[in-house]
């Protein structure tokens, strides 16, 4: 990635350190900053038009996240993700979502089901001529609402912690044209299982939904040589 391509994403309410952290994290997760890239403070501070202090603080946080690695006498390098990391993140997501299934079936109301169906219709319209980012924005609202139905605050919090990784992986996955419609068909089946109070069916389709997203993501990443295996 050319340094000139990296732009600081500033949002209201966020400090410079938080904006730098978010910008670099997105670049690493998406593969724009590839594994082994050296982060030279002076270069990145100049490129992002910031002082070295917030940059250094952001780099420290990214090291804590395991996305950067400090090598003695050499500097800070992008650790990024391996194929096994992607597998692990999806496995964690699947395990967490399985904890919510029974609670979703018990707690879902007619209003919840109606809202979910309205989101699916919105996705159908967007799929005709909108960007993948717009489609995924509504898809995230769909998934977030389903998880919230469970009312399991701590599990929801844990899922949200993984959300940024999954969102980026989903964008990579859905770029496969066949996956876009397949994912939407799975969304409809998820809602129908909730409406029928079919816990076993919901468990099966959610597992399939996550597994297929993982498979498409890994396929796309292998094709683009963005990730490597540890072995």
C-alpha atoms as a printed R data frame, in Angstrom:
    type eleno elety resid chain resno       x       y      z
1   ATOM     1    CA   UNK     A     1   0.000   0.000  0.000
2   ATOM     2    CA   UNK     A     2   1.267   3.481 -0.887
3   ATOM     3    CA   UNK     A     3   1.445   5.800  2.089
4   ATOM     4    CA   UNK     A     4  -0.442   8.452  0.130
5   ATOM     5    CA   UNK     A     5  -3.456   6.103 -0.005
6   ATOM     6    CA   UNK     A     6  -3.894   6.098  3.781
7   ATOM     7    CA   UNK     A     7  -6.201   8.881  4.959
8   ATOM     8    CA   UNK     A     8  -7.095   9.745  8.536
9   ATOM     9    CA   UNK     A     9 -10.775   9.086  9.266
10  ATOM    10    CA   UNK     A    10 -11.957  11.801 11.639
11  ATOM    11    CA   UNK     A    11 -15.344  11.483 13.353
12  ATOM    12    CA   UNK     A    12 -17.034  13.861 15.743
13  ATOM    13    CA   UNK     A    13 -16.409  12.953 19.357
14  ATOM    14    CA   UNK     A    14 -13.243  10.965 18.665
15  ATOM    15    CA   UNK     A    15  -9.810  12.051 19.765
16  ATOM    16    CA   UNK     A    16  -6.904  12.155 17.314
17  ATOM    17    CA   UNK     A    17  -5.481   9.016 18.939
18  ATOM    18    CA   UNK     A    18  -8.784   7.171 18.474
19  ATOM    19    CA   UNK     A    19  -9.031   8.323 14.846
20  ATOM    20    CA   UNK     A    20  -5.482   7.144 14.126
21  ATOM    21    CA   UNK     A    21  -6.161   3.826 15.868
22  ATOM    22    CA   UNK     A    22  -9.366   3.254 13.862
23  ATOM    23    CA   UNK     A    23  -7.722   4.219 10.567
24  ATOM    24    CA   UNK     A    24  -4.734   1.928 11.003
25  ATOM    25    CA   UNK     A    25  -6.847  -0.920 12.387
26  ATOM    26    CA   UNK     A    26  -9.160  -0.789  9.356
27  ATOM    27    CA   UNK     A    27  -6.168  -0.772  7.009
28  ATOM    28    CA   UNK     A    28  -4.666  -3.829  8.722
29  ATOM    29    CA   UNK     A    29  -7.917  -5.809  8.928
30  ATOM    30    CA   UNK     A    30  -8.773  -5.114  5.286
31  ATOM    31    CA   UNK     A    31  -5.279  -6.115  4.145
32  ATOM    32    CA   UNK     A    32  -4.339  -2.649  2.850
33  ATOM    33    CA   UNK     A    33  -1.434  -2.710  5.289
34  ATOM    34    CA   UNK     A    34   0.041  -6.137  4.706
35  ATOM    35    CA   UNK     A    35   1.819  -8.418  7.107
36  ATOM    36    CA   UNK     A    36   5.446  -7.391  7.588
37  ATOM    37    CA   UNK     A    37   4.945  -3.724  6.687
38  ATOM    38    CA   UNK     A    38   7.168  -1.528  8.853
39  ATOM    39    CA   UNK     A    39   5.479   1.412 10.574
40  ATOM    40    CA   UNK     A    40   7.923   4.328 10.650
41  ATOM    41    CA   UNK     A    41   6.565   6.957 13.053
42  ATOM    42    CA   UNK     A    42   7.915  10.002 11.237
43  ATOM    43    CA   UNK     A    43   6.535   8.848  7.875
44  ATOM    44    CA   UNK     A    44   3.073   8.010  9.181
45  ATOM    45    CA   UNK     A    45   2.817  11.154 11.299
46  ATOM    46    CA   UNK     A    46   3.653  13.294  8.255
47  ATOM    47    CA   UNK     A    47   1.265  11.359  6.017
48  ATOM    48    CA   UNK     A    48  -1.650  11.663  8.458
49  ATOM    49    CA   UNK     A    49  -0.775  15.295  9.325
50  ATOM    50    CA   UNK     A    50  -0.578  14.641 13.049
51  ATOM    51    CA   UNK     A    51   2.043  14.780 15.788
52  ATOM    52    CA   UNK     A    52   3.915  11.654 16.808
53  ATOM    53    CA   UNK     A    53   2.320  11.523 20.293
54  ATOM    54    CA   UNK     A    54  -1.206  10.351 19.266
55  ATOM    55    CA   UNK     A    55   0.363   8.100 16.646
56  ATOM    56    CA   UNK     A    56   2.593   6.472 19.240
57  ATOM    57    CA   UNK     A    57  -0.399   5.962 21.568
58  ATOM    58    CA   UNK     A    58  -2.401   4.370 18.752
59  ATOM    59    CA   UNK     A    59   0.494   2.090 17.820
60  ATOM    60    CA   UNK     A    60   0.788   0.962 21.440
61  ATOM    61    CA   UNK     A    61  -2.924   0.021 21.481
62  ATOM    62    CA   UNK     A    62  -2.577  -1.846 18.191
63  ATOM    63    CA   UNK     A    63   0.333  -3.788 19.687
64  ATOM    64    CA   UNK     A    64  -1.907  -4.740 22.616
65  ATOM    65    CA   UNK     A    65  -4.495  -5.957 20.099
66  ATOM    66    CA   UNK     A    66  -1.877  -8.156 18.454
67  ATOM    67    CA   UNK     A    67  -2.068  -6.283 15.146
68  ATOM    68    CA   UNK     A    68   1.422  -4.810 15.428
69  ATOM    69    CA   UNK     A    69   4.649  -6.342 16.679
70  ATOM    70    CA   UNK     A    70   7.715  -4.568 18.053
71  ATOM    71    CA   UNK     A    71  10.983  -6.152 16.945
72  ATOM    72    CA   UNK     A    72  14.025  -5.064 18.965
73  ATOM    73    CA   UNK     A    73  16.434  -2.830 17.043
74  ATOM    74    CA   UNK     A    74  14.232  -3.004 13.955
75  ATOM    75    CA   UNK     A    75  10.968  -1.236 14.751
76  ATOM    76    CA   UNK     A    76   7.217  -1.849 14.622
77  ATOM    77    CA   UNK     A    77   5.751  -4.175 12.006
78  ATOM    78    CA   UNK     A    78   2.242  -5.129 10.919
79  ATOM    79    CA   UNK     A    79   1.330  -8.502 12.374
80  ATOM    80    CA   UNK     A    80  -2.009  -8.660 10.554
81  ATOM    81    CA   UNK     A    81  -4.052 -11.846 10.224
82  ATOM    82    CA   UNK     A    82  -3.208 -15.341  9.150
83  ATOM    83    CA   UNK     A    83  -5.763 -17.698  7.654
84  ATOM    84    CA   UNK     A    84  -5.891 -19.406 11.048
85  ATOM    85    CA   UNK     A    85  -6.750 -16.077 12.708
86  ATOM    86    CA   UNK     A    86  -9.759 -15.673 10.415
87  ATOM    87    CA   UNK     A    87 -10.849 -19.236 11.218
88  ATOM    88    CA   UNK     A    88 -10.536 -18.516 14.943
89  ATOM    89    CA   UNK     A    89 -12.512 -15.263 14.803
90  ATOM    90    CA   UNK     A    90 -15.378 -16.943 12.958
91  ATOM    91    CA   UNK     A    91 -15.288 -19.850 15.428
92  ATOM    92    CA   UNK     A    92 -15.581 -17.401 18.322
93  ATOM    93    CA   UNK     A    93 -18.456 -15.619 16.598
94  ATOM    94    CA   UNK     A    94 -20.272 -18.912 15.972
95  ATOM    95    CA   UNK     A    95 -19.865 -20.000 19.609
96  ATOM    96    CA   UNK     A    96 -21.195 -16.686 20.913
97  ATOM    97    CA   UNK     A    97 -24.177 -16.644 18.578
98  ATOM    98    CA   UNK     A    98 -25.098 -20.190 19.546
99  ATOM    99    CA   UNK     A    99 -25.525 -18.935 23.122
100 ATOM   100    CA   UNK     A   100 -28.212 -16.513 21.951
101 ATOM   101    CA   UNK     A   101 -30.385 -18.885 19.889
102 ATOM   102    CA   UNK     A   102 -32.725 -20.200 22.599
103 ATOM   103    CA   UNK     A   103 -33.213 -16.735 24.058
104 ATOM   104    CA   UNK     A   104 -33.994 -15.271 20.635
105 ATOM   105    CA   UNK     A   105 -36.661 -17.909 20.030
106 ATOM   106    CA   UNK     A   106 -38.253 -17.236 23.431
107 ATOM   107    CA   UNK     A   107 -38.064 -13.446 23.339
108 ATOM   108    CA   UNK     A   108 -38.879 -12.541 19.722
109 ATOM   109    CA   UNK     A   109 -42.113 -10.608 19.286
110 ATOM   110    CA   UNK     A   110 -44.313 -10.034 16.242
111 ATOM   111    CA   UNK     A   111 -42.917  -6.497 16.122
112 ATOM   112    CA   UNK     A   112 -39.368  -7.901 15.998
113 ATOM   113    CA   UNK     A   113 -40.270 -10.211 13.126
114 ATOM   114    CA   UNK     A   114 -42.023  -7.427 11.224
115 ATOM   115    CA   UNK     A   115 -38.988  -5.165 11.622
116 ATOM   116    CA   UNK     A   116 -36.592  -7.871 10.449
117 ATOM   117    CA   UNK     A   117 -38.744  -8.508  7.375
118 ATOM   118    CA   UNK     A   118 -38.762  -4.788  6.585
119 ATOM   119    CA   UNK     A   119 -34.956  -4.788  6.679
120 ATOM   120    CA   UNK     A   120 -34.851  -7.754  4.305
121 ATOM   121    CA   UNK     A   121 -37.078  -5.884  1.839
122 ATOM   122    CA   UNK     A   122 -34.749  -2.911  2.112
123 ATOM   123    CA   UNK     A   123 -31.767  -5.157  1.336
124 ATOM   124    CA   UNK     A   124 -33.652  -6.594 -1.659
125 ATOM   125    CA   UNK     A   125 -34.090  -3.072 -3.047
126 ATOM   126    CA   UNK     A   126 -30.468  -2.151 -2.399
127 ATOM   127    CA   UNK     A   127 -29.200  -5.289 -4.130
128 ATOM   128    CA   UNK     A   128 -30.567  -4.004 -7.424
129 ATOM   129    CA   UNK     A   129 -28.173  -1.090 -7.835
130 ATOM   130    CA   UNK     A   130 -26.528  -0.041 -4.551
131 ATOM   131    CA   UNK     A   131 -22.984  -0.419 -3.290
132 ATOM   132    CA   UNK     A   132 -21.900  -3.349 -1.146
133 ATOM   133    CA   UNK     A   133 -21.237  -0.925  1.702
134 ATOM   134    CA   UNK     A   134 -24.877   0.213  1.662
135 ATOM   135    CA   UNK     A   135 -26.120  -3.376  1.592
136 ATOM   136    CA   UNK     A   136 -23.859  -4.339  4.485
137 ATOM   137    CA   UNK     A   137 -24.973  -1.321  6.510
138 ATOM   138    CA   UNK     A   138 -28.558  -2.614  6.527
139 ATOM   139    CA   UNK     A   139 -27.384  -6.194  6.971
140 ATOM   140    CA   UNK     A   140 -25.548  -5.150 10.134
141 ATOM   141    CA   UNK     A   141 -28.746  -3.601 11.497
142 ATOM   142    CA   UNK     A   142 -30.503  -6.888 10.725
143 ATOM   143    CA   UNK     A   143 -27.954  -9.000 12.585
144 ATOM   144    CA   UNK     A   144 -27.655  -6.528 15.465
145 ATOM   145    CA   UNK     A   145 -31.400  -6.592 16.038
146 ATOM   146    CA   UNK     A   146 -31.490 -10.379 16.088
147 ATOM   147    CA   UNK     A   147 -28.695 -10.526 18.659
148 ATOM   148    CA   UNK     A   148 -30.350  -7.825 20.769
149 ATOM   149    CA   UNK     A   149 -33.534  -9.899 20.968
150 ATOM   150    CA   UNK     A   150 -31.621 -12.341 23.166
151 ATOM   151    CA   UNK     A   151 -31.226  -9.660 25.895
152 ATOM   152    CA   UNK     A   152 -27.973 -11.321 26.957
153 ATOM   153    CA   UNK     A   153 -26.027  -8.149 27.702
154 ATOM   154    CA   UNK     A   154 -22.626  -9.737 28.307
155 ATOM   155    CA   UNK     A   155 -22.822 -12.020 25.277
156 ATOM   156    CA   UNK     A   156 -23.952  -9.089 23.130
157 ATOM   157    CA   UNK     A   157 -20.990  -7.076 24.398
158 ATOM   158    CA   UNK     A   158 -18.607  -9.907 23.511
159 ATOM   159    CA   UNK     A   159 -20.113 -10.172 20.016
160 ATOM   160    CA   UNK     A   160 -19.752  -6.431 19.492
161 ATOM   161    CA   UNK     A   161 -16.089  -6.666 20.457
162 ATOM   162    CA   UNK     A   162 -15.582  -8.965 17.446
163 ATOM   163    CA   UNK     A   163 -17.846  -6.888 15.217
164 ATOM   164    CA   UNK     A   164 -15.227  -4.800 13.452
165 ATOM   165    CA   UNK     A   165 -13.335  -7.861 12.294
166 ATOM   166    CA   UNK     A   166 -16.497  -9.618 11.143
167 ATOM   167    CA   UNK     A   167 -17.769  -6.504  9.317
168 ATOM   168    CA   UNK     A   168 -14.579  -6.274  7.287
169 ATOM   169    CA   UNK     A   169 -14.535 -10.003  6.619
170 ATOM   170    CA   UNK     A   170 -18.201  -9.817  5.529
171 ATOM   171    CA   UNK     A   171 -17.377  -7.092  3.023
172 ATOM   172    CA   UNK     A   172 -14.626  -9.282  1.573
173 ATOM   173    CA   UNK     A   173 -16.935 -12.318  1.549
174 ATOM   174    CA   UNK     A   174 -19.926 -10.660 -0.099
175 ATOM   175    CA   UNK     A   175 -17.825  -9.321 -2.955
176 ATOM   176    CA   UNK     A   176 -18.270 -12.804 -4.364
177 ATOM   177    CA   UNK     A   177 -21.406 -12.247 -6.462
178 ATOM   178    CA   UNK     A   178 -22.862 -15.679 -5.699
179 ATOM   179    CA   UNK     A   179 -22.481 -15.067 -1.953
180 ATOM   180    CA   UNK     A   180 -24.563 -11.880 -2.002
181 ATOM   181    CA   UNK     A   181 -27.810 -13.620 -2.981
182 ATOM   182    CA   UNK     A   182 -26.980 -16.735 -0.986
183 ATOM   183    CA   UNK     A   183 -26.524 -14.641  2.171
184 ATOM   184    CA   UNK     A   184 -29.840 -12.885  1.604
185 ATOM   185    CA   UNK     A   185 -31.627 -16.228  1.147
186 ATOM   186    CA   UNK     A   186 -30.142 -17.337  4.468
187 ATOM   187    CA   UNK     A   187 -31.406 -14.121  6.083
188 ATOM   188    CA   UNK     A   188 -34.959 -14.982  5.000
189 ATOM   189    CA   UNK     A   189 -34.613 -18.504  6.403
190 ATOM   190    CA   UNK     A   190 -33.335 -17.099  9.704
191 ATOM   191    CA   UNK     A   191 -36.418 -14.906 10.073
192 ATOM   192    CA   UNK     A   192 -38.759 -17.748  9.158
193 ATOM   193    CA   UNK     A   193 -37.180 -19.961 11.827
194 ATOM   194    CA   UNK     A   194 -37.659 -17.204 14.407
195 ATOM   195    CA   UNK     A   195 -41.280 -16.719 13.318
196 ATOM   196    CA   UNK     A   196 -41.956 -20.475 13.635
197 ATOM   197    CA   UNK     A   197 -40.125 -20.688 16.983
198 ATOM   198    CA   UNK     A   198 -37.914 -23.325 15.373
199 ATOM   199    CA   UNK     A   199 -34.863 -23.358 17.641
200 ATOM   200    CA   UNK     A   200 -33.125 -26.317 15.980
201 ATOM   201    CA   UNK     A   201 -33.696 -24.855 12.533
202 ATOM   202    CA   UNK     A   202 -32.413 -21.453 13.593
203 ATOM   203    CA   UNK     A   203 -29.306 -23.017 15.075
204 ATOM   204    CA   UNK     A   204 -28.595 -24.861 11.805
205 ATOM   205    CA   UNK     A   205 -29.100 -21.877  9.500
206 ATOM   206    CA   UNK     A   206 -27.084 -19.469 11.673
207 ATOM   207    CA   UNK     A   207 -24.202 -21.950 11.757
208 ATOM   208    CA   UNK     A   208 -24.408 -22.350  7.985
209 ATOM   209    CA   UNK     A   209 -24.583 -18.565  7.504
210 ATOM   210    CA   UNK     A   210 -21.416 -18.030  9.521
211 ATOM   211    CA   UNK     A   211 -19.599 -20.976  7.956
212 ATOM   212    CA   UNK     A   212 -20.379 -19.893  4.386
213 ATOM   213    CA   UNK     A   213 -19.293 -16.332  5.120
214 ATOM   214    CA   UNK     A   214 -16.018 -17.680  6.495
215 ATOM   215    CA   UNK     A   215 -15.462 -19.940  3.472
216 ATOM   216    CA   UNK     A   216 -16.055 -17.099  0.996
217 ATOM   217    CA   UNK     A   217 -13.835 -14.738  2.971
218 ATOM   218    CA   UNK     A   218 -10.955 -17.225  3.093
219 ATOM   219    CA   UNK     A   219 -11.358 -17.979 -0.618
220 ATOM   220    CA   UNK     A   220 -11.245 -14.283 -1.542
221 ATOM   221    CA   UNK     A   221  -8.270 -13.610  0.701
222 ATOM   222    CA   UNK     A   222  -6.322 -16.561 -0.669
223 ATOM   223    CA   UNK     A   223  -7.003 -15.393 -4.219
224 ATOM   224    CA   UNK     A   224  -5.754 -11.903 -3.417
225 ATOM   225    CA   UNK     A   225  -2.787 -13.261 -1.408
226 ATOM   226    CA   UNK     A   226  -3.668 -10.956  1.461
227 ATOM   227    CA   UNK     A   227  -3.264 -13.568  4.153
228 ATOM   228    CA   UNK     A   228  -0.836 -16.355  4.777
229 ATOM   229    CA   UNK     A   229  -0.871 -19.482  6.866
230 ATOM   230    CA   UNK     A   230   1.270 -19.836  9.982
231 ATOM   231    CA   UNK     A   231   2.432 -23.232  8.754
